[in-house]
PDB file of N, CA and C in Angstrom:
ATOM      1  N   UNK A 109       7.751  10.346 -18.737  1.00  0.00           N
ATOM      2  CA  UNK A 109       7.967  11.086 -17.579  1.00  0.00           C
ATOM      3  C   UNK A 109       8.704   9.948 -16.669  1.00  0.00           C
ATOM      4  N   UNK A 110       9.902   9.657 -16.985  1.00  0.00           N
ATOM      5  CA  UNK A 110      10.383   8.847 -15.897  1.00  0.00           C
ATOM      6  C   UNK A 110      10.157   7.511 -15.732  1.00  0.00           C
ATOM      7  N   UNK A 111       8.833   7.273 -17.147  1.00  0.00           N
ATOM      8  CA  UNK A 111       8.349   5.747 -16.967  1.00  0.00           C
ATOM      9  C   UNK A 111       9.823   4.787 -17.814  1.00  0.00           C
ATOM     10  N   UNK A 112       9.941   3.642 -17.089  1.00  0.00           N
ATOM     11  CA  UNK A 112      11.162   2.732 -17.459  1.00  0.00           C
ATOM     12  C   UNK A 112      10.383   1.403 -17.997  1.00  0.00           C
ATOM     13  N   UNK A 113       8.986   0.972 -17.851  1.00  0.00           N
ATOM     14  CA  UNK A 113       8.270  -0.020 -18.290  1.00  0.00           C
ATOM     15  C   UNK A 113       8.429  -0.254 -19.627  1.00  0.00           C
ATOM     16  N   UNK A 114       8.070  -1.078 -20.781  1.00  0.00           N
ATOM     17  CA  UNK A 114       8.215  -1.687 -21.412  1.00  0.00           C
ATOM     18  C   UNK A 114       6.297  -1.065 -22.329  1.00  0.00           C
ATOM     19  N   UNK A 115       6.823  -0.680 -23.622  1.00  0.00           N
ATOM     20  CA  UNK A 115       5.433  -0.297 -24.132  1.00  0.00           C
ATOM     21  C   UNK A 115       5.177  -1.512 -25.442  1.00  0.00           C
ATOM     22  N   UNK A 116       4.060  -2.059 -24.889  1.00  0.00           N
ATOM     23  CA  UNK A 116       3.694  -2.822 -26.027  1.00  0.00           C
ATOM     24  C   UNK A 116       2.429  -1.714 -26.963  1.00  0.00           C
ATOM     25  N   UNK A 117       1.579  -2.377 -27.755  1.00  0.00           N
ATOM     26  CA  UNK A 117       0.946  -1.759 -28.400  1.00  0.00           C
ATOM     27  C   UNK A 117       0.367  -0.833 -28.001  1.00  0.00           C
ATOM     28  N   UNK A 118       0.216   0.090 -28.939  1.00  0.00           N
ATOM     29  CA  UNK A 118      -0.721   1.249 -28.162  1.00  0.00           C
ATOM     30  C   UNK A 118      -0.080   1.834 -27.479  1.00  0.00           C
ATOM     31  N   UNK A 119       0.481   2.030 -26.439  1.00  0.00           N
ATOM     32  CA  UNK A 119       0.983   2.942 -26.026  1.00  0.00           C
ATOM     33  C   UNK A 119       0.960   2.636 -24.042  1.00  0.00           C
ATOM     34  N   UNK A 120       0.583   1.400 -23.978  1.00  0.00           N
ATOM     35  CA  UNK A 120       0.075   0.957 -22.330  1.00  0.00           C
ATOM     36  C   UNK A 120       1.550   0.240 -21.851  1.00  0.00           C
ATOM     37  N   UNK A 121       1.825   1.039 -20.845  1.00  0.00           N
ATOM     38  CA  UNK A 121       2.877   0.662 -19.668  1.00  0.00           C
ATOM     39  C   UNK A 121       2.757  -1.030 -19.371  1.00  0.00           C
ATOM     40  N   UNK A 122       3.771  -1.830 -19.697  1.00  0.00           N
ATOM     41  CA  UNK A 122       4.093  -3.185 -19.313  1.00  0.00           C
ATOM     42  C   UNK A 122       5.313  -3.544 -18.623  1.00  0.00           C
ATOM     43  N   UNK A 123       5.342  -4.636 -17.459  1.00  0.00           N
ATOM     44  CA  UNK A 123       6.773  -4.749 -17.101  1.00  0.00           C
ATOM     45  C   UNK A 123       6.971  -3.787 -15.743  1.00  0.00           C
ATOM     46  N   UNK A 124       7.983  -3.597 -15.420  1.00  0.00           N
ATOM     47  CA  UNK A 124       8.453  -3.043 -14.027  1.00  0.00           C
ATOM     48  C   UNK A 124       8.610  -1.697 -14.871  1.00  0.00           C
ATOM     49  N   UNK A 125       8.246  -0.644 -13.830  1.00  0.00           N
ATOM     50  CA  UNK A 125       8.737   1.265 -13.925  1.00  0.00           C
ATOM     51  C   UNK A 125       8.736   2.063 -13.015  1.00  0.00           C
ATOM     52  N   UNK A 126       8.998   3.028 -13.546  1.00  0.00           N
ATOM     53  CA  UNK A 126       8.347   4.163 -12.278  1.00  0.00           C
ATOM     54  C   UNK A 126       7.708   5.084 -12.674  1.00  0.00           C
ATOM     55  N   UNK A 127       7.189   5.664 -12.078  1.00  0.00           N
ATOM     56  CA  UNK A 127       6.011   7.110 -12.731  1.00  0.00           C
ATOM     57  C   UNK A 127       5.793   8.278 -12.085  1.00  0.00           C
ATOM     58  N   UNK A 128       6.236   9.415 -12.192  1.00  0.00           N
ATOM     59  CA  UNK A 128       5.876  10.290 -11.008  1.00  0.00           C
ATOM     60  C   UNK A 128       5.478  11.011 -11.498  1.00  0.00           C
ATOM     61  N   UNK A 129       3.627  10.875 -10.549  1.00  0.00           N
ATOM     62  CA  UNK A 129       2.340  11.587 -10.996  1.00  0.00           C
ATOM     63  C   UNK A 129       3.213  13.529 -10.599  1.00  0.00           C
ATOM     64  N   UNK A 130       1.998  13.972 -11.223  1.00  0.00           N
ATOM     65  CA  UNK A 130       2.145  15.788 -11.153  1.00  0.00           C
ATOM     66  C   UNK A 130       1.896  16.089  -9.628  1.00  0.00           C
ATOM     67  N   UNK A 131       1.203  15.286  -9.025  1.00  0.00           N
ATOM     68  CA  UNK A 131       0.804  15.796  -7.857  1.00  0.00           C
ATOM     69  C   UNK A 131       1.918  14.926  -6.805  1.00  0.00           C
ATOM     70  N   UNK A 132       2.900  14.880  -6.923  1.00  0.00           N
ATOM     71  CA  UNK A 132       3.802  14.595  -5.703  1.00  0.00           C
ATOM     72  C   UNK A 132       4.452  12.981  -5.852  1.00  0.00           C
ATOM     73  N   UNK A 133       3.331  11.999  -6.599  1.00  0.00           N
ATOM     74  CA  UNK A 133       3.280   9.997  -6.381  1.00  0.00           C
ATOM     75  C   UNK A 133       4.079   9.634  -6.887  1.00  0.00           C
ATOM     76  N   UNK A 134       4.705   9.047  -6.706  1.00  0.00           N
ATOM     77  CA  UNK A 134       5.935   8.227  -7.260  1.00  0.00           C
ATOM     78  C   UNK A 134       5.313   6.985  -6.966  1.00  0.00           C
ATOM     79  N   UNK A 135       4.859   6.151  -8.219  1.00  0.00           N
ATOM     80  CA  UNK A 135       5.292   4.518  -8.053  1.00  0.00           C
ATOM     81  C   UNK A 135       5.825   4.095  -8.685  1.00  0.00           C
ATOM     82  N   UNK A 136       6.516   2.870  -8.029  1.00  0.00           N
ATOM     83  CA  UNK A 136       7.391   2.151  -8.844  1.00  0.00           C
ATOM     84  C   UNK A 136       7.291   0.495  -8.015  1.00  0.00           C
ATOM     85  N   UNK A 137       7.361  -0.076  -9.660  1.00  0.00           N
ATOM     86  CA  UNK A 137       7.000  -1.853  -9.459  1.00  0.00           C
ATOM     87  C   UNK A 137       6.026  -1.783 -10.850  1.00  0.00           C
ATOM     88  N   UNK A 138       5.436  -2.590 -10.758  1.00  0.00           N
ATOM     89  CA  UNK A 138       5.054  -3.563 -11.782  1.00  0.00           C
ATOM     90  C   UNK A 138       3.692  -2.955 -12.650  1.00  0.00           C
ATOM     91  N   UNK A 139       3.360  -2.666 -13.985  1.00  0.00           N
ATOM     92  CA  UNK A 139       2.616  -2.559 -15.041  1.00  0.00           C
ATOM     93  C   UNK A 139       1.721  -3.547 -15.785  1.00  0.00           C
ATOM     94  N   UNK A 140       0.755  -3.967 -15.826  1.00  0.00           N
ATOM     95  CA  UNK A 140       0.145  -4.355 -16.640  1.00  0.00           C
ATOM     96  C   UNK A 140      -0.971  -3.667 -17.478  1.00  0.00           C
ATOM     97  N   UNK A 141      -0.597  -3.917 -18.978  1.00  0.00           N
ATOM     98  CA  UNK A 141      -1.943  -2.846 -19.895  1.00  0.00           C
ATOM     99  C   UNK A 141      -2.263  -1.409 -18.873  1.00  0.00           C
ATOM    100  N   UNK A 142      -0.941  -1.161 -18.428  1.00  0.00           N
ATOM    101  CA  UNK A 142      -0.994   0.675 -18.342  1.00  0.00           C
ATOM    102  C   UNK A 142      -2.017   0.886 -17.065  1.00  0.00           C
ATOM    103  N   UNK A 143      -1.853  -0.228 -15.876  1.00  0.00           N
ATOM    104  CA  UNK A 143      -2.562   0.037 -14.626  1.00  0.00           C
ATOM    105  C   UNK A 143      -1.456  -0.931 -13.868  1.00  0.00           C
ATOM    106  N   UNK A 144      -1.597   0.332 -12.868  1.00  0.00           N
ATOM    107  CA  UNK A 144      -0.573  -0.817 -12.035  1.00  0.00           C
ATOM    108  C   UNK A 144      -0.987  -2.313 -10.782  1.00  0.00           C
ATOM    109  N   UNK A 145      -0.504  -3.168 -11.155  1.00  0.00           N
ATOM    110  CA  UNK A 145      -0.868  -4.401 -11.080  1.00  0.00           C
ATOM    111  C   UNK A 145       0.544  -5.490 -10.435  1.00  0.00           C
ATOM    112  N   UNK A 146       0.175  -6.022  -9.748  1.00  0.00           N
ATOM    113  CA  UNK A 146       1.166  -6.609  -9.337  1.00  0.00           C
ATOM    114  C   UNK A 146       2.121  -6.416  -8.026  1.00  0.00           C
ATOM    115  N   UNK A 147       3.662  -6.288  -7.610  1.00  0.00           N
ATOM    116  CA  UNK A 147       4.293  -6.164  -6.328  1.00  0.00           C
ATOM    117  C   UNK A 147       4.687  -4.700  -7.320  1.00  0.00           C
ATOM    118  N   UNK A 148       4.625  -3.865  -6.115  1.00  0.00           N
ATOM    119  CA  UNK A 148       4.848  -2.331  -6.050  1.00  0.00           C
ATOM    120  C   UNK A 148       5.272  -1.256  -4.763  1.00  0.00           C
ATOM    121  N   UNK A 149       5.618  -0.286  -4.940  1.00  0.00           N
ATOM    122  CA  UNK A 149       5.352   0.899  -4.251  1.00  0.00           C
ATOM    123  C   UNK A 149       4.591   1.922  -4.619  1.00  0.00           C
ATOM    124  N   UNK A 150       3.966   2.724  -3.611  1.00  0.00           N
ATOM    125  CA  UNK A 150       3.112   4.044  -3.599  1.00  0.00           C
ATOM    126  C   UNK A 150       4.068   4.937  -2.886  1.00  0.00           C
ATOM    127  N   UNK A 151       4.870   6.087  -3.355  1.00  0.00           N
ATOM    128  CA  UNK A 151       5.109   6.917  -1.871  1.00  0.00           C
ATOM    129  C   UNK A 151       4.201   8.229  -2.212  1.00  0.00           C
ATOM    130  N   UNK A 152       3.779   8.642  -1.670  1.00  0.00           N
ATOM    131  CA  UNK A 152       2.678  10.246  -1.713  1.00  0.00           C
ATOM    132  C   UNK A 152       3.554  11.505  -1.273  1.00  0.00           C
ATOM    133  N   UNK A 153       2.983  12.393  -1.761  1.00  0.00           N
ATOM    134  CA  UNK A 153       3.560  13.642  -1.546  1.00  0.00           C
ATOM    135  C   UNK A 153       4.043  13.888  -0.204  1.00  0.00           C
ATOM    136  N   UNK A 154       3.120  13.686   0.812  1.00  0.00           N
ATOM    137  CA  UNK A 154       3.445  13.930   2.065  1.00  0.00           C
ATOM    138  C   UNK A 154       4.582  12.609   2.933  1.00  0.00           C
ATOM    139  N   UNK A 155       4.764  11.898   2.288  1.00  0.00           N
ATOM    140  CA  UNK A 155       5.682  11.120   2.941  1.00  0.00           C
ATOM    141  C   UNK A 155       5.071   9.758   2.999  1.00  0.00           C
ATOM    142  N   UNK A 156       3.717   9.391   3.551  1.00  0.00           N
ATOM    143  CA  UNK A 156       3.303   8.108   3.415  1.00  0.00           C
ATOM    144  C   UNK A 156       3.346   7.177   2.366  1.00  0.00           C
ATOM    145  N   UNK A 157       3.587   6.107   2.586  1.00  0.00           N
ATOM    146  CA  UNK A 157       3.764   5.268   1.759  1.00  0.00           C
ATOM    147  C   UNK A 157       3.371   3.988   1.239  1.00  0.00           C
ATOM    148  N   UNK A 158       2.963   3.071   0.145  1.00  0.00           N
ATOM    149  CA  UNK A 158       1.960   2.078   0.362  1.00  0.00           C
ATOM    150  C   UNK A 158       3.568   1.018  -0.012  1.00  0.00           C
ATOM    151  N   UNK A 159       3.831  -0.443   0.326  1.00  0.00           N
ATOM    152  CA  UNK A 159       4.642  -1.463  -0.117  1.00  0.00           C
ATOM    153  C   UNK A 159       3.882  -2.827  -0.241  1.00  0.00           C
ATOM    154  N   UNK A 160       3.738  -3.043  -1.802  1.00  0.00           N
ATOM    155  CA  UNK A 160       3.059  -4.375  -1.577  1.00  0.00           C
ATOM    156  C   UNK A 160       2.383  -4.536  -2.964  1.00  0.00           C
ATOM    157  N   UNK A 161       1.142  -5.374  -2.649  1.00  0.00           N
ATOM    158  CA  UNK A 161       0.828  -5.839  -3.412  1.00  0.00           C
ATOM    159  C   UNK A 161      -0.648  -4.761  -4.702  1.00  0.00           C
ATOM    160  N   UNK A 162      -0.819  -4.924  -5.886  1.00  0.00           N
ATOM    161  CA  UNK A 162      -1.478  -3.851  -6.112  1.00  0.00           C
ATOM    162  C   UNK A 162      -2.404  -4.840  -7.242  1.00  0.00           C
ATOM    163  N   UNK A 163      -3.483  -4.456  -7.520  1.00  0.00           N
ATOM    164  CA  UNK A 163      -4.383  -4.904  -8.452  1.00  0.00           C
ATOM    165  C   UNK A 163      -5.495  -3.618  -8.907  1.00  0.00           C
ATOM    166  N   UNK A 164      -5.352  -3.925 -10.473  1.00  0.00           N
ATOM    167  CA  UNK A 164      -5.992  -2.430 -11.138  1.00  0.00           C
ATOM    168  C   UNK A 164      -5.770  -1.724 -10.553  1.00  0.00           C
ATOM    169  N   UNK A 165      -4.784  -0.792 -10.062  1.00  0.00           N
ATOM    170  CA  UNK A 165      -4.506   0.395  -9.253  1.00  0.00           C
ATOM    171  C   UNK A 165      -5.137   0.745  -7.929  1.00  0.00           C
ATOM    172  N   UNK A 166      -5.395  -0.137  -7.445  1.00  0.00           N
ATOM    173  CA  UNK A 166      -5.846  -0.150  -5.830  1.00  0.00           C
ATOM    174  C   UNK A 166      -4.750  -1.263  -5.489  1.00  0.00           C
ATOM    175  N   UNK A 167      -4.434  -1.154  -3.725  1.00  0.00           N
ATOM    176  CA  UNK A 167      -3.562  -1.700  -3.148  1.00  0.00           C
ATOM    177  C   UNK A 167      -4.841  -2.685  -2.771  1.00  0.00           C
ATOM    178  N   UNK A 168      -4.200  -3.890  -3.320  1.00  0.00           N
ATOM    179  CA  UNK A 168      -5.117  -5.744  -2.888  1.00  0.00           C
ATOM    180  C   UNK A 168      -4.089  -6.794  -2.693  1.00  0.00           C
ATOM    181  N   UNK A 169      -4.609  -7.234  -1.910  1.00  0.00           N
ATOM    182  CA  UNK A 169      -3.515  -8.429  -1.080  1.00  0.00           C
ATOM    183  C   UNK A 169      -2.672  -7.673   0.366  1.00  0.00           C
ATOM    184  N   UNK A 170      -1.131  -8.221   0.190  1.00  0.00           N
ATOM    185  CA  UNK A 170      -0.572  -8.223   1.189  1.00  0.00           C
ATOM    186  C   UNK A 170       0.321  -7.312   1.118  1.00  0.00           C
ATOM    187  N   UNK A 171       0.203  -6.062   2.325  1.00  0.00           N
ATOM    188  CA  UNK A 171       0.945  -5.117   2.144  1.00  0.00           C
ATOM    189  C   UNK A 171       1.207  -4.215   3.535  1.00  0.00           C
ATOM    190  N   UNK A 172       2.261  -3.139   3.802  1.00  0.00           N
ATOM    191  CA  UNK A 172       2.651  -1.916   4.441  1.00  0.00           C
ATOM    192  C   UNK A 172       2.255  -0.684   4.368  1.00  0.00           C
ATOM    193  N   UNK A 173       1.292  -0.390   5.067  1.00  0.00           N
ATOM    194  CA  UNK A 173       0.974   1.284   4.602  1.00  0.00           C
ATOM    195  C   UNK A 173       1.587   2.247   5.687  1.00  0.00           C
ATOM    196  N   UNK A 174       2.824   2.969   5.671  1.00  0.00           N
ATOM    197  CA  UNK A 174       3.292   3.405   6.404  1.00  0.00           C
ATOM    198  C   UNK A 174       2.916   5.149   6.465  1.00  0.00           C
ATOM    199  N   UNK A 175       2.561   5.628   7.450  1.00  0.00           N
ATOM    200  CA  UNK A 175       1.510   7.361   7.532  1.00  0.00           C
ATOM    201  C   UNK A 175       3.245   8.177   7.726  1.00  0.00           C
ATOM    202  N   UNK A 176       2.927   9.263   7.539  1.00  0.00           N
ATOM    203  CA  UNK A 176       3.348  10.263   7.735  1.00  0.00           C
ATOM    204  C   UNK A 176       4.541  10.275   9.223  1.00  0.00           C
ATOM    205  N   UNK A 177       3.341   9.886  10.045  1.00  0.00           N
ATOM    206  CA  UNK A 177       3.840  10.364  11.098  1.00  0.00           C
ATOM    207  C   UNK A 177       4.713   9.090  12.062  1.00  0.00           C
ATOM    208  N   UNK A 178       5.031   8.173  10.861  1.00  0.00           N
ATOM    209  CA  UNK A 178       5.694   6.907  11.114  1.00  0.00           C
ATOM    210  C   UNK A 178       5.162   5.412  11.634  1.00  0.00           C
ATOM    211  N   UNK A 179       3.691   5.630  11.859  1.00  0.00           N
ATOM    212  CA  UNK A 179       2.981   4.844  12.264  1.00  0.00           C
ATOM    213  C   UNK A 179       2.336   3.982  10.808  1.00  0.00           C
ATOM    214  N   UNK A 180       2.164   2.369  11.308  1.00  0.00           N
ATOM    215  CA  UNK A 180       2.500   1.516  10.124  1.00  0.00           C
ATOM    216  C   UNK A 180       0.918   0.686  10.385  1.00  0.00           C
ATOM    217  N   UNK A 181       0.213   0.232   9.204  1.00  0.00           N
ATOM    218  CA  UNK A 181       0.033  -0.933   9.226  1.00  0.00           C
ATOM    219  C   UNK A 181       0.602  -1.830   7.763  1.00  0.00           C
ATOM    220  N   UNK A 182       0.575  -3.432   8.849  1.00  0.00           N
ATOM    221  CA  UNK A 182       0.241  -4.613   7.870  1.00  0.00           C
ATOM    222  C   UNK A 182      -0.469  -5.530   7.980  1.00  0.00           C
ATOM    223  N   UNK A 183      -0.452  -5.888   6.922  1.00  0.00           N
ATOM    224  CA  UNK A 183      -1.685  -7.080   6.707  1.00  0.00           C
ATOM    225  C   UNK A 183      -2.546  -6.723   5.397  1.00  0.00           C
ATOM    226  N   UNK A 184      -3.869  -7.035   5.365  1.00  0.00           N
ATOM    227  CA  UNK A 184      -4.510  -7.203   3.861  1.00  0.00           C
ATOM    228  C   UNK A 184      -5.249  -6.077   3.698  1.00  0.00           C
ATOM    229  N   UNK A 185      -5.332  -5.801   2.362  1.00  0.00           N
ATOM    230  CA  UNK A 185      -6.030  -4.585   1.839  1.00  0.00           C
ATOM    231  C   UNK A 185      -6.906  -5.094   0.849  1.00  0.00           C
ATOM    232  N   UNK A 186      -8.033  -4.929   0.518  1.00  0.00           N
ATOM    233  CA  UNK A 186      -8.857  -5.058  -0.256  1.00  0.00           C
ATOM    234  C   UNK A 186      -9.502  -3.444  -1.211  1.00  0.00           C
ATOM    235  N   UNK A 187      -9.240  -3.340  -2.051  1.00  0.00           N
ATOM    236  CA  UNK A 187      -9.319  -2.198  -2.966  1.00  0.00           C
ATOM    237  C   UNK A 187      -9.390  -0.661  -1.955  1.00  0.00           C
ATOM    238  N   UNK A 188      -8.000  -0.914  -1.724  1.00  0.00           N
ATOM    239  CA  UNK A 188      -7.413   0.512  -0.860  1.00  0.00           C
ATOM    240  C   UNK A 188      -7.671   0.261   0.016  1.00  0.00           C
ATOM    241  N   UNK A 189      -8.866  -0.477   0.561  1.00  0.00           N
ATOM    242  CA  UNK A 189      -9.279  -0.566   2.240  1.00  0.00           C
ATOM    243  C   UNK A 189      -8.369  -1.738   3.094  1.00  0.00           C
ATOM    244  N   UNK A 190      -8.111  -1.682   4.699  1.00  0.00           N
ATOM    245  CA  UNK A 190      -7.668  -2.348   5.674  1.00  0.00           C
ATOM    246  C   UNK A 190      -8.315  -3.260   5.456  1.00  0.00           C
ATOM    247  N   UNK A 191      -8.622  -4.846   5.165  1.00  0.00           N
ATOM    248  CA  UNK A 191      -9.614  -6.022   5.744  1.00  0.00           C
ATOM    249  C   UNK A 191      -9.299  -7.182   5.929  1.00  0.00           C
ATOM    250  N   UNK A 192      -9.536  -7.425   7.036  1.00  0.00           N
ATOM    251  CA  UNK A 192      -8.902  -8.520   7.627  1.00  0.00           C
ATOM    252  C   UNK A 192      -7.774  -8.928   8.665  1.00  0.00           C
ATOM    253  N   UNK A 193      -7.276  -9.233   8.956  1.00  0.00           N
ATOM    254  CA  UNK A 193      -6.527  -9.789   9.877  1.00  0.00           C
ATOM    255  C   UNK A 193      -4.923  -8.970   9.393  1.00  0.00           C
ATOM    256  N   UNK A 194      -4.818  -7.954  10.915  1.00  0.00           N
ATOM    257  CA  UNK A 194      -3.185  -7.376  10.493  1.00  0.00           C
ATOM    258  C   UNK A 194      -2.777  -6.692  11.910  1.00  0.00           C
ATOM    259  N   UNK A 195      -2.008  -5.805  12.006  1.00  0.00           N
ATOM    260  CA  UNK A 195      -0.761  -5.355  12.823  1.00  0.00           C
ATOM    261  C   UNK A 195      -0.951  -3.694  12.753  1.00  0.00           C
ATOM    262  N   UNK A 196      -0.741  -3.329  13.204  1.00  0.00           N
ATOM    263  CA  UNK A 196      -0.794  -1.807  13.881  1.00  0.00           C
ATOM    264  C   UNK A 196       0.308  -1.365  14.236  1.00  0.00           C
ATOM    265  N   UNK A 197       1.422  -0.447  14.191  1.00  0.00           N
ATOM    266  CA  UNK A 197       2.490  -0.493  14.890  1.00  0.00           C
ATOM    267  C   UNK A 197       1.883   1.384  15.365  1.00  0.00           C
ATOM    268  N   UNK A 198       1.641   1.686  16.310  1.00  0.00           N
ATOM    269  CA  UNK A 198       1.514   3.173  17.036  1.00  0.00           C
ATOM    270  C   UNK A 198       2.735   3.950  17.192  1.00  0.00           C
ATOM    271  N   UNK A 199       2.562   5.005  16.923  1.00  0.00           N
ATOM    272  CA  UNK A 199       4.082   6.186  17.010  1.00  0.00           C
ATOM    273  C   UNK A 199       4.941   5.971  18.604  1.00  0.00           C
ATOM    274  N   UNK A 200       4.003   5.225  19.101  1.00  0.00           N
ATOM    275  CA  UNK A 200       5.003   4.853  20.101  1.00  0.00           C
ATOM    276  C   UNK A 200       5.589   3.222  20.381  1.00  0.00           C
ATOM    277  N   UNK A 201       5.617   2.949  19.150  1.00  0.00           N
ATOM    278  CA  UNK A 201       6.004   1.557  18.850  1.00  0.00           C
ATOM    279  C   UNK A 201       5.406   0.076  19.540  1.00  0.00           C
ATOM    280  N   UNK A 202       4.186   0.714  19.916  1.00  0.00           N
ATOM    281  CA  UNK A 202       3.258  -0.703  20.442  1.00  0.00           C
ATOM    282  C   UNK A 202       2.610  -0.914  19.185  1.00  0.00           C
ATOM    283  N   UNK A 203       2.854  -2.573  19.336  1.00  0.00           N
ATOM    284  CA  UNK A 203       2.147  -3.423  18.220  1.00  0.00           C
ATOM    285  C   UNK A 203       0.815  -3.844  18.316  1.00  0.00           C
ATOM    286  N   UNK A 204      -0.327  -3.211  17.876  1.00  0.00           N
ATOM    287  CA  UNK A 204      -1.764  -4.107  17.944  1.00  0.00           C
ATOM    288  C   UNK A 204      -1.954  -4.749  16.948  1.00  0.00           C
ATOM    289  N   UNK A 205      -2.997  -5.952  17.279  1.00  0.00           N
ATOM    290  CA  UNK A 205      -3.301  -7.189  16.486  1.00  0.00           C
ATOM    291  C   UNK A 205      -4.251  -7.332  16.467  1.00  0.00           C
ATOM    292  N   UNK A 206      -4.864  -7.603  15.512  1.00  0.00           N
ATOM    293  CA  UNK A 206      -6.642  -7.893  14.986  1.00  0.00           C
ATOM    294  C   UNK A 206      -7.260  -7.864  14.205  1.00  0.00           C
ATOM    295  N   UNK A 207      -8.545  -7.734  13.789  1.00  0.00           N
ATOM    296  CA  UNK A 207      -9.109  -7.644  12.396  1.00  0.00           C
ATOM    297  C   UNK A 207      -9.349  -6.079  12.149  1.00  0.00           C
ATOM    298  N   UNK A 208      -9.054  -6.059  11.152  1.00  0.00           N
ATOM    299  CA  UNK A 208      -9.624  -4.589  10.876  1.00  0.00           C
ATOM    300  C   UNK A 208     -10.493  -4.676   9.511  1.00  0.00           C
ATOM    301  N   UNK A 209     -11.482  -3.420   9.236  1.00  0.00           N
ATOM    302  CA  UNK A 209     -12.718  -3.143   8.449  1.00  0.00           C
ATOM    303  C   UNK A 209     -12.698  -1.769   8.136  1.00  0.00           C
ATOM    304  N   UNK A 210     -12.321  -1.467   6.973  1.00  0.00           N
ATOM    305  CA  UNK A 210     -11.903  -0.044   6.556  1.00  0.00           C
ATOM    306  C   UNK A 210     -11.567   0.602   8.186  1.00  0.00           C
ATOM    307  N   UNK A 211     -11.812   1.612   8.207  1.00  0.00           N
ATOM    308  CA  UNK A 211     -10.895   2.216   9.796  1.00  0.00           C
ATOM    309  C   UNK A 211     -11.630   1.650  10.851  1.00  0.00           C
ATOM    310  N   UNK A 212     -11.907   0.769  10.982  1.00  0.00           N
ATOM    311  CA  UNK A 212     -12.548   0.073  12.368  1.00  0.00           C
ATOM    312  C   UNK A 212     -11.469  -1.302  12.696  1.00  0.00           C
ATOM    313  N   UNK A 213     -11.348  -0.937  14.020  1.00  0.00           N
ATOM    314  CA  UNK A 213     -10.227  -2.388  14.456  1.00  0.00           C
ATOM    315  C   UNK A 213     -11.012  -3.313  15.814  1.00  0.00           C
ATOM    316  N   UNK A 214     -11.776  -4.103  14.990  1.00  0.00           N
ATOM    317  CA  UNK A 214     -12.322  -5.373  16.006  1.00  0.00           C
ATOM    318  C   UNK A 214     -11.483  -5.829  17.125  1.00  0.00           C
ATOM    319  N   UNK A 215     -11.776  -5.800  18.149  1.00  0.00           N
ATOM    320  CA  UNK A 215     -11.086  -6.463  19.196  1.00  0.00           C
ATOM    321  C   UNK A 215      -9.426  -6.849  19.124  1.00  0.00           C
ATOM    322  N   UNK A 216      -9.043  -5.220  18.666  1.00  0.00           N
ATOM    323  CA  UNK A 216      -7.531  -4.859  18.748  1.00  0.00           C
ATOM    324  C   UNK A 216      -6.827  -5.342  20.756  1.00  0.00           C
ATOM    325  N   UNK A 217      -5.971  -6.002  20.230  1.00  0.00           N
ATOM    326  CA  UNK A 217      -5.225  -6.248  21.347  1.00  0.00           C
ATOM    327  C   UNK A 217      -3.909  -5.770  21.455  1.00  0.00           C
ATOM    328  N   UNK A 218      -3.131  -4.868  22.357  1.00  0.00           N
ATOM    329  CA  UNK A 218      -1.268  -5.070  22.250  1.00  0.00           C
ATOM    330  C   UNK A 218      -0.923  -6.458  22.175  1.00  0.00           C
ATOM    331  N   UNK A 219      -0.131  -6.869  21.033  1.00  0.00           N
ATOM    332  CA  UNK A 219       0.760  -7.710  21.028  1.00  0.00           C
ATOM    333  C   UNK A 219       1.954  -7.756  22.443  1.00  0.00           C
ATOM    334  N   UNK A 220       2.047  -8.485  22.821  1.00  0.00           N
ATOM    335  CA  UNK A 220       2.949  -8.529  23.902  1.00  0.00           C
ATOM    336  C   UNK A 220       4.217  -9.574  23.305  1.00  0.00           C
ATOM    337  N   UNK A 221       5.226  -8.354  23.922  1.00  0.00           N
ATOM    338  CA  UNK A 221       6.772  -9.700  23.742  1.00  0.00           C
ATOM    339  C   UNK A 221       7.141 -10.305  24.973  1.00  0.00           C
ATOM    340  N   UNK A 222       7.246 -11.403  25.488  1.00  0.00           N
ATOM    341  CA  UNK A 222       8.220 -11.869  26.116  1.00  0.00           C
ATOM    342  C   UNK A 222       9.155 -12.546  25.981  1.00  0.00           C
TER     343      UNK A 222
END
């Protein structure tokens, strides 16, 4: 169903491809051994979207997550969690920078443009 990736031995997706899930999610990117690995984008049915690096079907590495309200996080992800230095763009277009640990943001400050 919408898979453009090459199938190797077995029926495992490998290479570039697009998959539309029954719940409305759409993944476009790199598959390795039938899991999302490498660069890609995952769009959710509610309009939220992640673009960046995947490892073992999870957000891992640098990426951008955009919520349905337009707010956005840019930075590092570890196993689908916001971990490390990053920037958060709120719905009023203010950019906040700091260290993120899951849903906590330690020492978050508004980034000033001069």
